[in-house]
Short mmCIF file of C-alpha atoms in Angstrom, two decimals:
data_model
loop_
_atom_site.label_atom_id
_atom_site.label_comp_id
_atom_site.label_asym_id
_atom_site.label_seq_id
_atom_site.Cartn_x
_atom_site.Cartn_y
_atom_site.Cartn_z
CA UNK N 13 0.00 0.00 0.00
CA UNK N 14 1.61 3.25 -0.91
CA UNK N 15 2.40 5.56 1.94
CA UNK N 16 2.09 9.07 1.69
CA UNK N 17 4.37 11.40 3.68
CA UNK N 18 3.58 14.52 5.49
CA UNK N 19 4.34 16.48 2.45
CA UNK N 20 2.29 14.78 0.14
CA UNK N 21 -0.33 13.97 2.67
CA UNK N 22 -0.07 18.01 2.48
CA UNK N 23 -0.02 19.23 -0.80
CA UNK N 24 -3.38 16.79 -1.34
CA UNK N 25 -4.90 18.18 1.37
CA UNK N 26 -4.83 21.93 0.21
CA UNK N 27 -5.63 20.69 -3.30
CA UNK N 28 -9.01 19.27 -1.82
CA UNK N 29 -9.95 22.13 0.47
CA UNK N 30 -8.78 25.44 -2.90
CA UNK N 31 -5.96 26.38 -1.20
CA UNK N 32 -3.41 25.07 -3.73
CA UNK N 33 -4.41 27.58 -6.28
CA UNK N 34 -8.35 29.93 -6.34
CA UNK N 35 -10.71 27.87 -7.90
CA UNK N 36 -13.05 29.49 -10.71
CA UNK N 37 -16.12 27.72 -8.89
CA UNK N 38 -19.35 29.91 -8.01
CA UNK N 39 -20.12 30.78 -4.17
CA UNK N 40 -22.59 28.31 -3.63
CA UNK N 41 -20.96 25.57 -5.31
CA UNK N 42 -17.55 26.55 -3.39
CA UNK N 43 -19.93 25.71 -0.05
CA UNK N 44 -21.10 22.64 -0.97
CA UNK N 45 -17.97 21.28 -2.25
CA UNK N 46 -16.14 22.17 1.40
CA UNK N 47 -19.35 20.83 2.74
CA UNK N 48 -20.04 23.35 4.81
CA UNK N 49 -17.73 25.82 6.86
CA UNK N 50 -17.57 25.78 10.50
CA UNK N 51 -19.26 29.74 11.19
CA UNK N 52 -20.58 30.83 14.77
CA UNK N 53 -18.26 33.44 14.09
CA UNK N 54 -20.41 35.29 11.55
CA UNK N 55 -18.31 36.90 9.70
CA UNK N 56 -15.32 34.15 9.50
CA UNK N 57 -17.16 32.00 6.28
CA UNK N 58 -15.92 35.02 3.89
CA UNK N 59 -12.54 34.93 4.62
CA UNK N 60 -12.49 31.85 3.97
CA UNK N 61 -14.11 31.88 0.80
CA UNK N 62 -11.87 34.83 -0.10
CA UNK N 63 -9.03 32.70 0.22
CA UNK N 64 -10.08 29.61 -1.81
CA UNK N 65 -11.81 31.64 -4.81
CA UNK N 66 -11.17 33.58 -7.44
CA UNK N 67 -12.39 37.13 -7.33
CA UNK N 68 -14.98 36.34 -4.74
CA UNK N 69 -17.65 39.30 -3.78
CA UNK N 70 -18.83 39.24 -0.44
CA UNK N 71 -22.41 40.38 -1.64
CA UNK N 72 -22.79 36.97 -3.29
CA UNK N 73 -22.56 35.02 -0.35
CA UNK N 74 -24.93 37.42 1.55
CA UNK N 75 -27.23 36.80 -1.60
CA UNK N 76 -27.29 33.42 -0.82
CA UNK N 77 -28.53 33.94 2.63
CA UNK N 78 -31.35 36.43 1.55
CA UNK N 79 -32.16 33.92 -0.95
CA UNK N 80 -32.35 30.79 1.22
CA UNK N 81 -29.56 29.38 -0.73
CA UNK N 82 -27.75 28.89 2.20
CA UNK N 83 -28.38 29.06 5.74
CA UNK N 84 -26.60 29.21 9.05
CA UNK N 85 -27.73 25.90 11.60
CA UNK N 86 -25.97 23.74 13.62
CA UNK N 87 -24.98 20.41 12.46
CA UNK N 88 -21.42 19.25 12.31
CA UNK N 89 -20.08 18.90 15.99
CA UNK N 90 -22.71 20.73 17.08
CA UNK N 91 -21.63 23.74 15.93
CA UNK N 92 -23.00 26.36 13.47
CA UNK N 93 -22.05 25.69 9.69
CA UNK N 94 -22.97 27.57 6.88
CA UNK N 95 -24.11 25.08 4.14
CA UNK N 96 -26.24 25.07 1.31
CA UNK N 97 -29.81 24.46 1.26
CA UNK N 98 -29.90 20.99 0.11
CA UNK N 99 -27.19 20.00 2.38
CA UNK N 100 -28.66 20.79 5.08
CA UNK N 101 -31.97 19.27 4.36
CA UNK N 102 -30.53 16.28 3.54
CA UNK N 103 -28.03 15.62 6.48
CA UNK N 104 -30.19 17.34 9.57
CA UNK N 105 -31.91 13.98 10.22
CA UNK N 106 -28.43 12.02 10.44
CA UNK N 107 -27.06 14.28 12.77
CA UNK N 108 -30.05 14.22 15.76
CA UNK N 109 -28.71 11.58 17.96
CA UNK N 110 -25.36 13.12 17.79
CA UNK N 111 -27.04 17.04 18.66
CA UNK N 112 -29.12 15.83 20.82
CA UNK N 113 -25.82 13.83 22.66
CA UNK N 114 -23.32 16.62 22.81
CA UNK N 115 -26.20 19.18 24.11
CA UNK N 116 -26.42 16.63 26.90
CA UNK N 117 -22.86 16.19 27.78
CA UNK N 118 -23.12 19.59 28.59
CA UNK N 119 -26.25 19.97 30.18
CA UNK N 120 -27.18 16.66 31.35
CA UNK N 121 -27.71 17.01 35.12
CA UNK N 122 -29.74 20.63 34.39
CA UNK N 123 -32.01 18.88 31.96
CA UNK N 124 -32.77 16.05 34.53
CA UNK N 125 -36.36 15.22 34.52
CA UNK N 126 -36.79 17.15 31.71
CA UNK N 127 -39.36 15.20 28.97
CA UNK N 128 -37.00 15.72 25.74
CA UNK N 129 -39.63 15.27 23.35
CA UNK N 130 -42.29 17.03 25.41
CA UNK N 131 -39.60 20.13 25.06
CA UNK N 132 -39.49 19.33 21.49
CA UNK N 133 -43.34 19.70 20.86
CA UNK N 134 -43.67 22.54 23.20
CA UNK N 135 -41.00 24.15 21.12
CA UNK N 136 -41.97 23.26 17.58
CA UNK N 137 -45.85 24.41 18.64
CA UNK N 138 -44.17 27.98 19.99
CA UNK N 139 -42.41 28.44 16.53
CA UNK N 140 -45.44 27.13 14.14
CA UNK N 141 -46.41 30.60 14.10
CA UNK N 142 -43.71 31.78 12.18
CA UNK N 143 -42.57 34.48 14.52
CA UNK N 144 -38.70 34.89 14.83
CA UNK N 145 -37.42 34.39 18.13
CA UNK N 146 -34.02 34.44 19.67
CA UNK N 147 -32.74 31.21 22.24
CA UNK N 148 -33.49 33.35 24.84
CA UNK N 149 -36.71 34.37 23.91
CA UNK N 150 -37.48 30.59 23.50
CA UNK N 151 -36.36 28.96 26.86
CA UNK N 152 -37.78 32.76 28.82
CA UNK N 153 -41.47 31.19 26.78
CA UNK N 154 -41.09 28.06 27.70
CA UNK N 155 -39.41 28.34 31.19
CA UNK N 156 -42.87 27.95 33.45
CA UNK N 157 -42.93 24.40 32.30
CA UNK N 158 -40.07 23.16 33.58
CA UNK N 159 -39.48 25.56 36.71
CA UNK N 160 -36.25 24.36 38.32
CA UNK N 161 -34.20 23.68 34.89
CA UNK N 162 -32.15 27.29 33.62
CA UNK N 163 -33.67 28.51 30.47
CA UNK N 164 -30.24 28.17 29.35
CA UNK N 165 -30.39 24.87 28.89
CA UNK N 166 -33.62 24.77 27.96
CA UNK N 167 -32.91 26.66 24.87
CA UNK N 168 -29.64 24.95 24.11
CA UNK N 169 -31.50 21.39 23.56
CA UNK N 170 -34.21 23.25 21.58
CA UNK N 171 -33.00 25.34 19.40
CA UNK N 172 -29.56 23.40 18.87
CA UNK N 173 -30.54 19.33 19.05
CA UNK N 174 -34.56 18.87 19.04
CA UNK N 175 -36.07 21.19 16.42
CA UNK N 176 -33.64 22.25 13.18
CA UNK N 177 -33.60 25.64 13.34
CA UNK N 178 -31.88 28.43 11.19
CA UNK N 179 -30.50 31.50 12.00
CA UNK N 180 -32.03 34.69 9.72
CA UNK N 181 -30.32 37.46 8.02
CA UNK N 182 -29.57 40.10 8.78
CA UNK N 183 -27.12 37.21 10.98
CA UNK N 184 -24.17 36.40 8.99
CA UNK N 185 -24.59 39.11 6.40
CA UNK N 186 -21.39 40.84 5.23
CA UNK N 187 -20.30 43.51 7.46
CA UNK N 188 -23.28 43.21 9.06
CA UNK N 189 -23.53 42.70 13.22
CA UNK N 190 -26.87 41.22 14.55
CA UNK N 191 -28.03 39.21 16.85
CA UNK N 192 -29.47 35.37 16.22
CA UNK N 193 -33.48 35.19 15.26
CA UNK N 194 -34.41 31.61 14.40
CA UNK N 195 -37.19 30.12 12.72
CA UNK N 196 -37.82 25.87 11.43
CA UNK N 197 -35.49 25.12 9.33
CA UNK N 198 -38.02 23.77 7.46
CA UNK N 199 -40.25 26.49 6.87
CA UNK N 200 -37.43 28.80 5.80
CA UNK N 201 -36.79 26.69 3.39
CA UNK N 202 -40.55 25.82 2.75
CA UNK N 203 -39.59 22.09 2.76
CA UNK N 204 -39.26 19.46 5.14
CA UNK N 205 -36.16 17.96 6.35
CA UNK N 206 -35.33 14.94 4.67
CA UNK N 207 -36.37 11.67 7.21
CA UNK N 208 -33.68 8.94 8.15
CA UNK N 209 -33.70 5.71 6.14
CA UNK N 210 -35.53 3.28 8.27
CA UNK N 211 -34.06 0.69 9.85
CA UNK N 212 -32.99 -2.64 7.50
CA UNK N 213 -33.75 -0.39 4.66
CA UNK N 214 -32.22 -1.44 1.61
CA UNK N 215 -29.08 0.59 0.88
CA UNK N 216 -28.32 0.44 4.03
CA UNK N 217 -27.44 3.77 5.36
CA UNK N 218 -27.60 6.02 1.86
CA UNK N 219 -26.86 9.90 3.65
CA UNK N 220 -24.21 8.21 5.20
CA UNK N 221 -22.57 7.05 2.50
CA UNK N 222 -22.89 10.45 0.92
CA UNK N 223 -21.90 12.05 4.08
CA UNK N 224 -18.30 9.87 3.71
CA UNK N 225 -17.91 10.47 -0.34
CA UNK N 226 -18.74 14.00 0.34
CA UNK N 227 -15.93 14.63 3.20
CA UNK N 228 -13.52 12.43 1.30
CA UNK N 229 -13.94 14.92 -1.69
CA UNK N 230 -12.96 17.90 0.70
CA UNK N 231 -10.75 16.62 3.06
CA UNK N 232 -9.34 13.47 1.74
CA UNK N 233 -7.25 11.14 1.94
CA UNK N 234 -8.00 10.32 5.46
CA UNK N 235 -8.92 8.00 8.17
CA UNK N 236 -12.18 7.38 9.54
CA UNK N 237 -10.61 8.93 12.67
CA UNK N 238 -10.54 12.05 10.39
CA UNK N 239 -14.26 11.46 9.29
CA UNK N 240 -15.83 10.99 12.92
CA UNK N 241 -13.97 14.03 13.80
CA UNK N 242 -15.13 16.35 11.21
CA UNK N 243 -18.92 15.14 11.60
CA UNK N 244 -18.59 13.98 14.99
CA UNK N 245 -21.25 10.96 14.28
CA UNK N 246 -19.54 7.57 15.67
CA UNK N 247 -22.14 5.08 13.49
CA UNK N 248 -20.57 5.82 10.26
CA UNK N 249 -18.56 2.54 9.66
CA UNK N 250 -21.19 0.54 8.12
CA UNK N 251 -21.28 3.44 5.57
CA UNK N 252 -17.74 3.45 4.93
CA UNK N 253 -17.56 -0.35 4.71
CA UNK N 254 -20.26 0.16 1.82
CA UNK N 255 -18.59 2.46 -0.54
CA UNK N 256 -15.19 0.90 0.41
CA UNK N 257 -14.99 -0.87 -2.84
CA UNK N 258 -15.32 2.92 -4.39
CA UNK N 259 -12.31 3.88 -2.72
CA UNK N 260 -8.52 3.91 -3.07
CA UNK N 261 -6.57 3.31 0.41
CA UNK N 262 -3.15 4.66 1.48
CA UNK N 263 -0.98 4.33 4.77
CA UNK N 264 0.31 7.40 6.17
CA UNK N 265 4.22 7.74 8.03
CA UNK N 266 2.48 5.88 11.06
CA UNK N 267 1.07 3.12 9.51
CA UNK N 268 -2.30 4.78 9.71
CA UNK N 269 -5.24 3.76 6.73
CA UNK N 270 -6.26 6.75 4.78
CA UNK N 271 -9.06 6.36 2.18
CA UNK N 272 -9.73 8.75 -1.07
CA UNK N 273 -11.69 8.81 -4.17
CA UNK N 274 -10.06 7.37 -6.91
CA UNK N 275 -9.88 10.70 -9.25
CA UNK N 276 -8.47 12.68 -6.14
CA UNK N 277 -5.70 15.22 -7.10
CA UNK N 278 -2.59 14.24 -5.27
CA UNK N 279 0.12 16.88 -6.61
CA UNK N 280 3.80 16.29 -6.37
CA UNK N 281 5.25 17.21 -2.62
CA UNK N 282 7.39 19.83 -4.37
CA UNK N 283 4.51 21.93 -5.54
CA UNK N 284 4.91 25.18 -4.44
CA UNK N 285 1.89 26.25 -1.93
CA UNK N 286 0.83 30.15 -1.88
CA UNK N 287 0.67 32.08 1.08
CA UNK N 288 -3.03 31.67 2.84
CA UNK N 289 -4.88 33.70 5.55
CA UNK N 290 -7.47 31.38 7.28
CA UNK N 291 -10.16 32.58 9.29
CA UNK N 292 -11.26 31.31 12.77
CA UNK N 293 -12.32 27.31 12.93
CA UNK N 294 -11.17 26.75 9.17
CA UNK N 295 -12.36 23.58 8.18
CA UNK N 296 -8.95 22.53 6.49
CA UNK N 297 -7.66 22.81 10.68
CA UNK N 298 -10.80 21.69 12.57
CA UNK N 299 -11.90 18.36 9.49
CA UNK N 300 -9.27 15.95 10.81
CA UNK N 301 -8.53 14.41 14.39
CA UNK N 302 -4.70 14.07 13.15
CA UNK N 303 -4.04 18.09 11.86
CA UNK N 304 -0.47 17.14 11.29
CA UNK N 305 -0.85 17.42 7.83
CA UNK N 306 -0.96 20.96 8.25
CA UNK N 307 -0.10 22.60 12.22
CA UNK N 308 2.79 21.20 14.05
CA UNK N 309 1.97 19.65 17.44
CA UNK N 310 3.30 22.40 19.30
CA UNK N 311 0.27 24.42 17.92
CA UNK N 312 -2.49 22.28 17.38
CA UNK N 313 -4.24 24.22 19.88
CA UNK N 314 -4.35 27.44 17.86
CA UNK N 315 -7.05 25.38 15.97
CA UNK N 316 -9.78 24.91 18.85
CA UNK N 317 -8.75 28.35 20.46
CA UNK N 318 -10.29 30.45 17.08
CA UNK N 319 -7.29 31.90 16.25
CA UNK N 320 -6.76 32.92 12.86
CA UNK N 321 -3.57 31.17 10.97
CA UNK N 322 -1.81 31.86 7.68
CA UNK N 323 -0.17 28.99 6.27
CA UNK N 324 3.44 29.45 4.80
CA UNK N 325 4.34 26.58 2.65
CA UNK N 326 1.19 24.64 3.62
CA UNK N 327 1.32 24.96 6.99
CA UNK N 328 0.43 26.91 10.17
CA UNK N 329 3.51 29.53 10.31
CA UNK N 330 1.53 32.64 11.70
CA UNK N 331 -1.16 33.89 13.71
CA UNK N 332 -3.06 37.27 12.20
CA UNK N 333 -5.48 39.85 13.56
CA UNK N 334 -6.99 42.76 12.59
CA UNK N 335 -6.51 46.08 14.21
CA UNK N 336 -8.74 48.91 13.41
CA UNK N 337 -7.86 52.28 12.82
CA UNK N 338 -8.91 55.67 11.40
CA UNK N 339 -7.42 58.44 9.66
CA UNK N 340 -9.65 61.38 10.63
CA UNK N 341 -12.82 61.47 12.87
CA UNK N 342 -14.71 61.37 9.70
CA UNK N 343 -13.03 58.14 8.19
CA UNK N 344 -14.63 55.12 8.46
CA UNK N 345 -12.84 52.49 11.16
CA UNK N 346 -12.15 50.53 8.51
CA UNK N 347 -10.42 53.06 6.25
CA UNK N 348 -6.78 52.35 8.41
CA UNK N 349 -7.64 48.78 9.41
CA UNK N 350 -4.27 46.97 9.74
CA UNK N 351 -3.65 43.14 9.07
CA UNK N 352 -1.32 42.07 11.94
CA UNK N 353 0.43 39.30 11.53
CA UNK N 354 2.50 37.18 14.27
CA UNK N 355 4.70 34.57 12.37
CA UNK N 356 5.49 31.45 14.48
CA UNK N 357 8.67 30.71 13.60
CA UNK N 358 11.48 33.00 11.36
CA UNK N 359 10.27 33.67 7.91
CA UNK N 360 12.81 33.60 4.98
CA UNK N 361 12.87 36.77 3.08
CA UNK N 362 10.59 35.42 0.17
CA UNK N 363 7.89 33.77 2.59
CA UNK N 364 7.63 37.69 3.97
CA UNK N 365 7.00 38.90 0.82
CA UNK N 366 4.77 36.28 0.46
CA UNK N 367 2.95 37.29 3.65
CA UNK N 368 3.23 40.81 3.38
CA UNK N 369 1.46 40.76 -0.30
CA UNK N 370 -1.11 38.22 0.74
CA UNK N 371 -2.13 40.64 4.21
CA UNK N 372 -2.00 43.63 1.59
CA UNK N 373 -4.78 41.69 0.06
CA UNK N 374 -6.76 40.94 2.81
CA UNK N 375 -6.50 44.70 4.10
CA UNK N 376 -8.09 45.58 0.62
CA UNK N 377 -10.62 43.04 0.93
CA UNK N 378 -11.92 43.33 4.41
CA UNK N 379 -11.65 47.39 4.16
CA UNK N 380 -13.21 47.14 0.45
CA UNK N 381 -10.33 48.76 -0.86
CA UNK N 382 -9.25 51.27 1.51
CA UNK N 383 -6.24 50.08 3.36
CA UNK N 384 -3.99 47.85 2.41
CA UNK N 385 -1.74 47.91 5.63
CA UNK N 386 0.27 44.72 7.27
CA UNK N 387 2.63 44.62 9.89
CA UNK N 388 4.23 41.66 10.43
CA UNK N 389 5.98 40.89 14.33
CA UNK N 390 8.76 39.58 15.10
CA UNK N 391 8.94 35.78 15.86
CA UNK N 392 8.26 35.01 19.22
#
């Protein structure tokens, strides 16, 4: 079986996720082939489609949102992801065992007593009338039933694990700060959510499978390690057992399987990889339980913290943040906004040119065009 070192395990890796070169591929198509991206930080998603495509405009990912061509809802891990319609219609259903799990890992002795799928029709019969409503506003409405549990957790299970909701616009909108009004997911979309194949059905487990071919074409070649972590469902085995005959298998340095789609690209190790500035929770950090591929050990925790990262030759080599600035009372704070960047170990003179252009970039892009400042630290 051919093994695949850390370079090569690399350079595939960026090649899957558009960070190898910008891909000519339209917004919404650029979501569904990432399968999502991770996005409770609203404004994170465009970054990180700024960095993957070519000539991207922010106003056609707010579009989307408007339109109901994607929405904002948690699935994956239990966090919010922004993913296209159909995705999300399609692989809510999957996912409720897992929500409904991780909600109650952290709120399991509060909810004590509590009737989940009472709490479930209490809460789908408080949103039938189409009303926006924030989590708070939710658990502070249904709080008298259940007394002694915090509201907290009360909205947490709802609005999170027992009824798919999505969050509206003006949420997640570019440049745009507001707070989180959900509705059904389904009648957002003015559809319902697709139901689970029943049990013994024959196909097996068909969102499953989709759910591994889909995460194989974004984040392959990897393990199912990788897969669980990215989705965080633990019955997907049978599903990857059934497509395994679809698949092509590799070892990596530790004698780990790693499984890919036959037509995958797998460039040559000595491809050159640009400069990238990744946004908070980027799915190319947060889609594999082994980020080797692309952080060192000594900062894999950069990746659950939400700090930002710029790879340098494929991999984590900075940290960046934005500092805000004006020129004149009158200027807009964005006007003097400054990418900061805080390399992680001594840049070569090309790979700070290499950061310094890419930051100019970003300047221009999250300023629309009106700064195009960088500083870049000294290592620490």
């Amino acid at each position: 079986m051919t093994v695949l070192d850390t370079r090569a395990l690399n350079r595939a890796t960026l090649a899957w996720q558009l960070l190898l070169d910008h891909a000519a591929l339209p917004v919404r198509d650029a979501v569904a082939h990432l399968c999502g991206l991770q996005a409770q930080e609203p404004q994170e998603p465009f970054v990180g489609i700024w960095s993957r495509l070519r000539a991207f405009d922010p106003a056609a990912l707010s579009d989307l949102l408007v339109r109901r061509g994607v929405v904002r809802t948690h699935l994956m891990r239990r966090t919010i992801h922004l993913l296209t319609a159909e995705d999300a219609l399609a692989w809510r259903a999957r996912h409720d065992a897992m929500l409904r799990q991780r909600v109650l890992g952290t709120y399991r002795r509060e909810l004590d007593g509590v009737d989940l799928d009472e709490l479930a029709a209490a809460g789908r019969a408080l949103l039938a009338d189409g009303e926006p409503r924030t989590m708070g506003e939710l658990a502070r409405a249904l709080a008298h039933r259940w007394p002694g549990t915090p509201p907290r957790a009360l909205g947490e299970m709802l609005v999170a694990a027992l009824v798919p909701t999505v969050q509206l616009p003006p949420r997640g909108l570019w440049r745009t700060k507001a707070g989180a009004r959900l509705v059904p997911l389904s009648s957002w979309l003015g559809r319902e959510i697709d139901p689970p194949a029943p049990e013994g059905a024959a196909g097996g487990d068909p969102v499953g499978q989709a759910l591994v071919r889909r995460y194989l074409a974004a984040f392959g070649p990897a393990s199912v390690a990788d897969l669980r972590a990215w989705c965080g469902l633990a019955g997907l085995p049978a599903a990857v057992a059934a497509v395994r005959e679809e698949l092509v298998a590799f070892r990596d340095e530790r004698g780990r399987e790693l499984l890919d789609l036959p037509g995958a690209p797998r460039p040559d190790p000595g491809t050159p990889a640009p400069v990238r500035f990744l946004p908070a929770f980027d799915n190319a950090l947060l889609g594999y339980h082994d980020r080797g591929r692309i952080v060192d050990d000594a900062h894999r925790g950069l990746s659950v913290a939400g700090e930002r990262v710029v790879l340098v030759d494929g991999r984590v080599g900075a940290t960046w943040t934005v500092e805000p600035g004006t020129v004149a009372p009158t200027a807009a704070p964005t006007a003097a906004l400054t990418v900061a960047v805080t390399p992680l170990r001594r840049l070569s003179p090309d790979e700070r040119d290499g950061v310094a252009e890419q930051g100019r970039a970003l300047a221009a892009f999250l300023s629309e065009g009106e700064s195009r400042r960088v500083r870049i630290a000294s290592p620490g």
